[in-house]
């Protein structure tokens, strides 16, 4: 048994959690929409074709906001293809994933679905094949009341009231060579700035997200952020940040440590935003929108295997394991730790494609392992994040950040040893202070952890629940045939005595200790 300690002081707080930290993302991609949230004719679908079983699973996650419609597909998408009578909508070649898009589902269907799923929309405008003109038409269609071509067009489609969408992304991953109409930082900065202007002219109350780098390994990372912000700082509110991790190397200790990279990524992007702020003597702070994050097994083999131009092919239906769920847990803890800077985050994605919720067309739906840590964080992680002091034993891994063969040839490597604490943890106190929740992961593959938490400056709290996600087999997963193979139990032994909480965290486990204030009971 290893031992780890945490101190929580009521006066040491990181900041208030923006509920949008528990957002998600649905792209018109693979079976996310067709056969995912939308399946007319399925016995569980409602009269609009939305699967009610899926809506229930989404509602149970209490997802506050969902990004839509992409993703890579966004950069070739014409939103006007997806409105109006369904029989008139064109079929198009969707170039990002090389599928056929039938456009039977579009913006209005998404608005209807989002209402039923109790969630808001984070809409994105195409800055690949399209630009400011398409964006201004879209926002007029969605947000303008009436009396103009596009607002009246929406009304003629049966939506009398504006959709009133508040949060908008200016394109998607525009630095990526895979992106349809990739741009340089100068090209993107300029078009994003001009698009922001016309969108704000239509609706000044919107919030805008500017594209940061697609990930930290992009050769232009850092410089990209600084340059695009130079162009658009005054017109935007957030900068996007994306990352995916995998365990292709089957190196579990290194995989479980990935959230440390995520932490560094957030710090670097925040520092770059503040560099532009200082340089331009700005008052305003740019916040971060971590609008794509997850574990993703993205293999070229799978890409090549896929026959192009299918409708809703079963792309990237990753089956997640217990260890994937633990990495998702550490990523959630990292996001919470940066709640003062990261205001929006989207688990990418929500249904079928790299998702916590899976469906069979014509069949059942089920929860992947990753569903559970996300659900716990979303349900119990709202309030104010406390700044913990953690004392944990650690293990060492080798890291290698050398980005190119040229750097290696020149002997310029960034490799070394990284210390990884076995305990990753954070705590959140609810707004009314009635509930205090600790989220934690024990990264140790061999040993259980004896955990102690000292509470300072709190009134007395009693443990109400100690939830654990664990499995003897770190590769265990949930499938259509065995949908409840990995699921949390509430048999944890956490106990409070005075101002101390003691618990055992099994090896390789996700733990949620929920406490209630005595005086509130
Ligand atoms: O979420 C899957 C894909 O990852 C998105 O389409 C794209 O934005 C990113 O590269």
PDB file of N, CA and C and ligand atoms in Angstrom, residues 25 27 29 67 71-73 97 172-173 178 242 244 292 296 348-349 354, ligand 1:
ATOM      1  N   UNK A  25     -19.198  17.568 -27.940  1.00  0.00           N
ATOM      2  CA  UNK A  25     -19.022  17.924 -29.348  1.00  0.00           C
ATOM      3  C   UNK A  25     -19.673  16.843 -30.207  1.00  0.00           C
ATOM      4  N   UNK A  27     -20.034  16.029 -34.301  1.00  0.00           N
ATOM      5  CA  UNK A  27     -19.696  16.415 -35.671  1.00  0.00           C
ATOM      6  C   UNK A  27     -20.549  15.595 -36.637  1.00  0.00           C
ATOM      7  N   UNK A  29     -20.320  13.349 -38.767  1.00  0.00           N
ATOM      8  CA  UNK A  29     -19.166  12.492 -39.060  1.00  0.00           C
ATOM      9  C   UNK A  29     -19.500  11.063 -38.634  1.00  0.00           C
ATOM     10  N   UNK A  67     -20.793  21.463 -29.117  1.00  0.00           N
ATOM     11  CA  UNK A  67     -20.219  22.107 -30.302  1.00  0.00           C
ATOM     12  C   UNK A  67     -20.716  21.371 -31.545  1.00  0.00           C
ATOM     13  N   UNK A  71     -15.327  20.614 -36.126  1.00  0.00           N
ATOM     14  CA  UNK A  71     -14.671  19.492 -36.715  1.00  0.00           C
ATOM     15  C   UNK A  71     -14.199  19.744 -38.159  1.00  0.00           C
ATOM     16  N   UNK A  72     -13.432  18.773 -38.595  1.00  0.00           N
ATOM     17  CA  UNK A  72     -12.833  18.881 -39.926  1.00  0.00           C
ATOM     18  C   UNK A  72     -13.876  19.051 -41.024  1.00  0.00           C
ATOM     19  N   UNK A  73     -15.058  18.437 -40.865  1.00  0.00           N
ATOM     20  CA  UNK A  73     -16.058  18.556 -41.931  1.00  0.00           C
ATOM     21  C   UNK A  73     -16.539  19.996 -42.116  1.00  0.00           C
ATOM     22  N   UNK A  97     -13.791  13.590 -44.330  1.00  0.00           N
ATOM     23  CA  UNK A  97     -13.787  12.169 -43.949  1.00  0.00           C
ATOM     24  C   UNK A  97     -14.146  11.287 -45.138  1.00  0.00           C
ATOM     25  N   UNK A 172     -12.274  25.882 -37.780  1.00  0.00           N
ATOM     26  CA  UNK A 172     -11.772  24.721 -37.031  1.00  0.00           C
ATOM     27  C   UNK A 172     -10.356  24.373 -37.476  1.00  0.00           C
ATOM     28  N   UNK A 173      -9.446  24.262 -36.534  1.00  0.00           N
ATOM     29  CA  UNK A 173      -8.068  23.771 -36.782  1.00  0.00           C
ATOM     30  C   UNK A 173      -7.501  24.263 -38.116  1.00  0.00           C
ATOM     31  N   UNK A 178      -4.269  18.877 -42.923  1.00  0.00           N
ATOM     32  CA  UNK A 178      -5.423  18.030 -43.275  1.00  0.00           C
ATOM     33  C   UNK A 178      -6.686  18.869 -43.471  1.00  0.00           C
ATOM     34  N   UNK A 242      -6.846  22.112 -28.486  1.00  0.00           N
ATOM     35  CA  UNK A 242      -7.294  20.741 -28.750  1.00  0.00           C
ATOM     36  C   UNK A 242      -6.194  19.751 -28.377  1.00  0.00           C
ATOM     37  N   UNK A 244      -5.580  15.172 -28.106  1.00  0.00           N
ATOM     38  CA  UNK A 244      -6.018  13.775 -27.984  1.00  0.00           C
ATOM     39  C   UNK A 244      -4.811  12.942 -27.569  1.00  0.00           C
ATOM     40  N   UNK A 292     -11.803  20.537 -27.924  1.00  0.00           N
ATOM     41  CA  UNK A 292     -11.665  19.125 -28.309  1.00  0.00           C
ATOM     42  C   UNK A 292     -10.646  18.493 -27.377  1.00  0.00           C
ATOM     43  N   UNK A 296      -8.046   9.153 -28.129  1.00  0.00           N
ATOM     44  CA  UNK A 296      -8.467   8.814 -29.495  1.00  0.00           C
ATOM     45  C   UNK A 296      -7.431   7.881 -30.120  1.00  0.00           C
ATOM     46  N   UNK A 348     -14.545  15.411 -26.900  1.00  0.00           N
ATOM     47  CA  UNK A 348     -14.748  15.141 -28.328  1.00  0.00           C
ATOM     48  C   UNK A 348     -14.630  13.632 -28.544  1.00  0.00           C
ATOM     49  N   UNK A 349     -15.732  13.019 -28.846  1.00  0.00           N
ATOM     50  CA  UNK A 349     -17.022  13.599 -29.152  1.00  0.00           C
ATOM     51  C   UNK A 349     -18.078  12.925 -28.271  1.00  0.00           C
ATOM     52  N   UNK A 354     -15.473   8.293 -31.449  1.00  0.00           N
ATOM     53  CA  UNK A 354     -14.647   8.585 -30.265  1.00  0.00           C
ATOM     54  C   UNK A 354     -15.508   9.147 -29.118  1.00  0.00           C
TER      55      UNK A 354
HETATM   56  O1  LIG B   1     -12.835  15.232 -33.221  1.00  0.00           O
HETATM   57  C1  LIG B   1     -12.304  14.607 -34.340  1.00  0.00           C
HETATM   58  C2  LIG B   1     -11.516  15.536 -35.222  1.00  0.00           C
HETATM   59  O2  LIG B   1     -10.335  15.913 -34.577  1.00  0.00           O
HETATM   60  C3  LIG B   1     -12.186  16.840 -35.556  1.00  0.00           C
HETATM   61  O3  LIG B   1     -12.981  16.735 -36.676  1.00  0.00           O
HETATM   62  C4  LIG B   1     -11.029  17.759 -35.822  1.00  0.00           C
HETATM   63  O4  LIG B   1     -11.309  19.080 -35.480  1.00  0.00           O
HETATM   64  C5  LIG B   1      -9.887  17.172 -35.025  1.00  0.00           C
HETATM   65  O5  LIG B   1      -8.755  17.016 -35.791  1.00  0.00           O
END
